[in-house]
PDB file of C-alpha atoms in Angstrom:
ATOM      1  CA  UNK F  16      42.751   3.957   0.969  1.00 54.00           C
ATOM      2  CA  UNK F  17      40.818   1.704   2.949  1.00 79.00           C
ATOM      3  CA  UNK F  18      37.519   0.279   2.107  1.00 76.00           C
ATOM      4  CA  UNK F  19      35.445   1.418   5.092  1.00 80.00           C
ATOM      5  CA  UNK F  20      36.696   4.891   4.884  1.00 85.00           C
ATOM      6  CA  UNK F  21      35.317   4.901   1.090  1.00 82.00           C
ATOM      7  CA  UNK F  22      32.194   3.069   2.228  1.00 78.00           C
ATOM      8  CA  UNK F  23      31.816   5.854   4.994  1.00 85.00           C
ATOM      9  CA  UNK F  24      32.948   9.035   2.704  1.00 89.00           C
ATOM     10  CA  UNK F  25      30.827   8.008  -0.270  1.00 87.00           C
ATOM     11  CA  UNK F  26      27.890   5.370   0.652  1.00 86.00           C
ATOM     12  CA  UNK F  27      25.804   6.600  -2.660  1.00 88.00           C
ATOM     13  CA  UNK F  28      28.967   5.934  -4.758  1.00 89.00           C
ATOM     14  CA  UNK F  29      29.626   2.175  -3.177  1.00 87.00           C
ATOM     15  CA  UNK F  30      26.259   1.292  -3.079  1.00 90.00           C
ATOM     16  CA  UNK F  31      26.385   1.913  -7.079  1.00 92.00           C
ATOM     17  CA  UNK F  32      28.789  -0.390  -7.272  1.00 90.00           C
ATOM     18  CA  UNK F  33      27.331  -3.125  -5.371  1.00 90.00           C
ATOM     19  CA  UNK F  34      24.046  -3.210  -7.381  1.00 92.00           C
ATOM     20  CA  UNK F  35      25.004  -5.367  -9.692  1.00 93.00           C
ATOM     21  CA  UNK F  36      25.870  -8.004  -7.161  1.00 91.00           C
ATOM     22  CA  UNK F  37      22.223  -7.855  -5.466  1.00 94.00           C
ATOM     23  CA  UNK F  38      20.053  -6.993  -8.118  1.00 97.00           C
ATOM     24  CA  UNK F  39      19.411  -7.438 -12.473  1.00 96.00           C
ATOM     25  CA  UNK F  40      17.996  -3.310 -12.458  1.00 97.00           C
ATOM     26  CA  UNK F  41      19.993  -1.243 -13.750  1.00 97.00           C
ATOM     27  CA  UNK F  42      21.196   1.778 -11.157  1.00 95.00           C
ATOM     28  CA  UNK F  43      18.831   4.103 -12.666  1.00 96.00           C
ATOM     29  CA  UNK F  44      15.546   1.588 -12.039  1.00 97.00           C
ATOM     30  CA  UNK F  45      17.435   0.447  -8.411  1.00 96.00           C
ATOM     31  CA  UNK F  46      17.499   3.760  -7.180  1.00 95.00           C
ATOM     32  CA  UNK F  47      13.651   4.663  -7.747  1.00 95.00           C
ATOM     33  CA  UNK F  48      12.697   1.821  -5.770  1.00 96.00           C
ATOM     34  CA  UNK F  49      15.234   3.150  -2.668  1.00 95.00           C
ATOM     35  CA  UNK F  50      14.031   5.031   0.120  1.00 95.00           C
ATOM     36  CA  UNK F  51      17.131   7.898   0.880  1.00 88.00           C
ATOM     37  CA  UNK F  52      17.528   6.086   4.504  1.00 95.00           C
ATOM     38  CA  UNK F  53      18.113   2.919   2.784  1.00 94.00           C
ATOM     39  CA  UNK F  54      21.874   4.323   1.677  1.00 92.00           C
ATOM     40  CA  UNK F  55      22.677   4.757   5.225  1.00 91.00           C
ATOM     41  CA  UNK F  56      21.547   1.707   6.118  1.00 91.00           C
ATOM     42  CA  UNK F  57      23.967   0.218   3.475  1.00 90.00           C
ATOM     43  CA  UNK F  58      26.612   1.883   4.317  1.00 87.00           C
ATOM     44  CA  UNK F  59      26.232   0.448   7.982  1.00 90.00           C
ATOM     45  CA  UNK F  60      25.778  -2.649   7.159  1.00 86.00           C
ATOM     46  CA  UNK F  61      29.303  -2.811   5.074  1.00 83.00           C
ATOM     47  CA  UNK F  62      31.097  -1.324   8.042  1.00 81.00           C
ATOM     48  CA  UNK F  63      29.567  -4.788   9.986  1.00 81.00           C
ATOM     49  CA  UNK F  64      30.701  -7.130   7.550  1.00 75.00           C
ATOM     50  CA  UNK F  65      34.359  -6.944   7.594  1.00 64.00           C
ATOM     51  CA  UNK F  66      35.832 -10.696   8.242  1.00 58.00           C
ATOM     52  CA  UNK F  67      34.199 -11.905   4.832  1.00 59.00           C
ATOM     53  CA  UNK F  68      34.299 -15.964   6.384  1.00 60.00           C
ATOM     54  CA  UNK F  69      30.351 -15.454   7.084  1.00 64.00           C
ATOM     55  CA  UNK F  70      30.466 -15.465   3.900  1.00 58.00           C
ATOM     56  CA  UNK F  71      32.109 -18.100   2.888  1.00 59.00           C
ATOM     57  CA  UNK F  72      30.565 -20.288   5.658  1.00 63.00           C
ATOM     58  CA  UNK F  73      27.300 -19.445   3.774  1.00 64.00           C
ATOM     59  CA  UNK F  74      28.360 -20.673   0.307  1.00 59.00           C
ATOM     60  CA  UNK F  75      29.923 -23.560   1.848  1.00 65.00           C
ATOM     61  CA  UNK F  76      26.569 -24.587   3.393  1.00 69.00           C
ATOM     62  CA  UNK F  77      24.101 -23.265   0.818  1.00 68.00           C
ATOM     63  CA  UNK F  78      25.882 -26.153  -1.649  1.00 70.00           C
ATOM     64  CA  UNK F  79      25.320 -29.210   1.248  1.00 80.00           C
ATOM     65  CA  UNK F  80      21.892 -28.766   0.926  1.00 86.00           C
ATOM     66  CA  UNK F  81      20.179 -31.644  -0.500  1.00 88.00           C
ATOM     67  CA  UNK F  82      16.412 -32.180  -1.218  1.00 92.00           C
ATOM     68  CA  UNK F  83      16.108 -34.524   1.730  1.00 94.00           C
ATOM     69  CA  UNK F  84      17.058 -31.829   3.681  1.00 92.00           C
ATOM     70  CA  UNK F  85      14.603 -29.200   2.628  1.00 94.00           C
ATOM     71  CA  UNK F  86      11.901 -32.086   2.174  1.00 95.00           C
ATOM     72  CA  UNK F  87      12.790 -32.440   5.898  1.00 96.00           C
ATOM     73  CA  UNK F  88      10.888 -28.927   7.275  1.00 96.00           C
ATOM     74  CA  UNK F  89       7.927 -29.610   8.854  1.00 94.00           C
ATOM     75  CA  UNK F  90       7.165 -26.400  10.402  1.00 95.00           C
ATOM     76  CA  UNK F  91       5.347 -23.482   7.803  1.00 96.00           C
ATOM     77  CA  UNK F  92       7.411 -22.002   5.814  1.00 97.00           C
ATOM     78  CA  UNK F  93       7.362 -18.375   4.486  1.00 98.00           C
ATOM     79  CA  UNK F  94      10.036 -18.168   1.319  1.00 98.00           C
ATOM     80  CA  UNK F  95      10.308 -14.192  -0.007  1.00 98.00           C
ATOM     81  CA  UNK F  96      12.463 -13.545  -3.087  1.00 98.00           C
ATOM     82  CA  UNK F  97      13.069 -10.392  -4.930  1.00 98.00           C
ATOM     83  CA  UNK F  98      12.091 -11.339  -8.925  1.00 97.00           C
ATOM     84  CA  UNK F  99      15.408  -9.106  -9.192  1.00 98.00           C
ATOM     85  CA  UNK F 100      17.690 -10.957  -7.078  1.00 97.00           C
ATOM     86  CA  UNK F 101      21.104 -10.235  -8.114  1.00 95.00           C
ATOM     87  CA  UNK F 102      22.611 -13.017  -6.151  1.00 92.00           C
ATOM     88  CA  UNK F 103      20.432 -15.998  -5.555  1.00 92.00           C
ATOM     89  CA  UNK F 104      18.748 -16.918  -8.799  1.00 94.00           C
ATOM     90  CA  UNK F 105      14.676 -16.905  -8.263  1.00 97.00           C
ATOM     91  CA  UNK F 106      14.598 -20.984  -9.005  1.00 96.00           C
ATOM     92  CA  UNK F 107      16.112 -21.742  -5.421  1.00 94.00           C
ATOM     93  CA  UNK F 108      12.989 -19.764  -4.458  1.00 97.00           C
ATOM     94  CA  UNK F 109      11.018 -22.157  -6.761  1.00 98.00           C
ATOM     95  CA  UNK F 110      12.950 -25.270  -5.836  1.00 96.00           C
ATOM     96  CA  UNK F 111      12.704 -24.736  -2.186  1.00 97.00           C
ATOM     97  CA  UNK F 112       9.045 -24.273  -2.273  1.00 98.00           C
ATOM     98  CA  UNK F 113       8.610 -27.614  -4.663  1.00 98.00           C
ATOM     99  CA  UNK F 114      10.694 -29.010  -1.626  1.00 98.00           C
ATOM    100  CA  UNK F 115       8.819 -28.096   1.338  1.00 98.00           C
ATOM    101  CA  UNK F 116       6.030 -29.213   2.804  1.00 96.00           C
ATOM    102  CA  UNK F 117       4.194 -26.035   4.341  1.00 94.00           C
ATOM    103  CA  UNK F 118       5.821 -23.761   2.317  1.00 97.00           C
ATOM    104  CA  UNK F 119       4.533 -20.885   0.486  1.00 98.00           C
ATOM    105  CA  UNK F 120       6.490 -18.551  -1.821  1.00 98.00           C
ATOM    106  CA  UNK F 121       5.928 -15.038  -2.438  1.00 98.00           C
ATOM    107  CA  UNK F 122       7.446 -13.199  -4.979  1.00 98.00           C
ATOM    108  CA  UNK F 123       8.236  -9.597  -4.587  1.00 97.00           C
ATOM    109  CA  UNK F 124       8.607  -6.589  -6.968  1.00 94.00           C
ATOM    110  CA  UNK F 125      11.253  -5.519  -5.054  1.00 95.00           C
ATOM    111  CA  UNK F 126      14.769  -4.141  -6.089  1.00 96.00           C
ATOM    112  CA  UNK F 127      16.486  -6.948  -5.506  1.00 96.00           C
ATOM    113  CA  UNK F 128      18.512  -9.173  -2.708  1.00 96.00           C
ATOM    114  CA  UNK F 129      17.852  -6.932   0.282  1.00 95.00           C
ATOM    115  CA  UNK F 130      14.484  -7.471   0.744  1.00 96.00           C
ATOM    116  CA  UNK F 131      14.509  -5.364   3.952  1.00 95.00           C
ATOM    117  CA  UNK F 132      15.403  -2.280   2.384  1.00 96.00           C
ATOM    118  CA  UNK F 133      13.507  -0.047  -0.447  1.00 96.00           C
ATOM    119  CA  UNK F 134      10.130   0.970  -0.936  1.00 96.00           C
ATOM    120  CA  UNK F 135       8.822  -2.416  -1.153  1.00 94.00           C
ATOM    121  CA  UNK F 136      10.153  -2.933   2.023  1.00 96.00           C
ATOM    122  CA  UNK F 137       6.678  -2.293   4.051  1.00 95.00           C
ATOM    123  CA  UNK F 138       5.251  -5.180   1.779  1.00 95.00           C
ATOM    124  CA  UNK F 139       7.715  -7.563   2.772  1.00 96.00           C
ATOM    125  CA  UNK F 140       7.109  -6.848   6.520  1.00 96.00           C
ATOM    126  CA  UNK F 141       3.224  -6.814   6.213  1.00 97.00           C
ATOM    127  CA  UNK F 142       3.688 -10.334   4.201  1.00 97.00           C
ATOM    128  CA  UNK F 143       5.778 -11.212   7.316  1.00 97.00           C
ATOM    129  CA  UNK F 144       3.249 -10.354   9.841  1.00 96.00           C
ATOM    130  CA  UNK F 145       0.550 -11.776   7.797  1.00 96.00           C
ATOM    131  CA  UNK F 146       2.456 -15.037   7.836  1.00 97.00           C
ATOM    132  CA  UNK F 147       3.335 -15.206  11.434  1.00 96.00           C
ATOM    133  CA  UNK F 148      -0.275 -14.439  13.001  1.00 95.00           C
ATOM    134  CA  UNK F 149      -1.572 -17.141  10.123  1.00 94.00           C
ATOM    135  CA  UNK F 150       0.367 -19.659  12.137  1.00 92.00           C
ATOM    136  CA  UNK F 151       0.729 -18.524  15.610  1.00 86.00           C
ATOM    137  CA  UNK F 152      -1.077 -21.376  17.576  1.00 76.00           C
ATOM    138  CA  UNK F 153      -0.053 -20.101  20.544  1.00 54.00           C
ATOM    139  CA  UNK F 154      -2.927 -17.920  21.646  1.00 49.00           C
TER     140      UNK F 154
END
């Protein structure tokens, strides 16, 4: 049976299995912090991600970054990290900031790695906004 037919068929049931990868909650805590849509929007996003070398392209260039490099940002920065990130530990979040100039971190209480999705997910885009009208020199 093929993965995207499961993914399709039973989105609750795959996104069960995937919380350990993207967040420290248990299931139980994760799901309280979901909005229902945020299942669908799951399961979508699996059926997008099918050739697995983004990936490994991200991997590959997440462990060639050096401190020069970060140290090398000029522009503001806006770092958000989930304190139950799953899959990057919270100390890149720490690091990075240390590392860049006009950076500024914000933790969130959200469920974990997908920032975009949950109920905390209206903090993280009003923490967004915030952030880009607090540097828009534009107008």
């Amino acid at each position: 049976m093929e993965i995207s037919f499961i993914n399709n068929q039973f989105p609750h049931y795959i996104f069960k299995h995937m919380i350990p990868s993207f967040s420290w909650l248990p299931y139980e805590d994760v799901i309280t912090k979901m909005k229902e849509e945020d299942i669908e929007e799951i399961r979508k996003m699996n059926n997008r991600q099918r050739s697995g070398h983004g990936f490994l392209i991200d991997l590959l260039q997440t462990s060639q970054i050096s401190s020069d490099d970060l140290q090398a940002i000029f522009c503001p920065t806006l770092i958000m990290h989930s304190q139950y990130d799953g899959a990057v530990p919270l100390e890149h979040a720490y690091h990075a900031n240390r590392q860049i100039p006009q950076s500024e971190l914000f933790i969130l209480n959200s469920w974990g790695h997908l920032i975009w999705l949950g109920k905390e997910s209206e903090e993280v885009d009003k923490k967004l906004l915030d952030f880009l009208k607090s540097h828009n020199n534009f107008y």
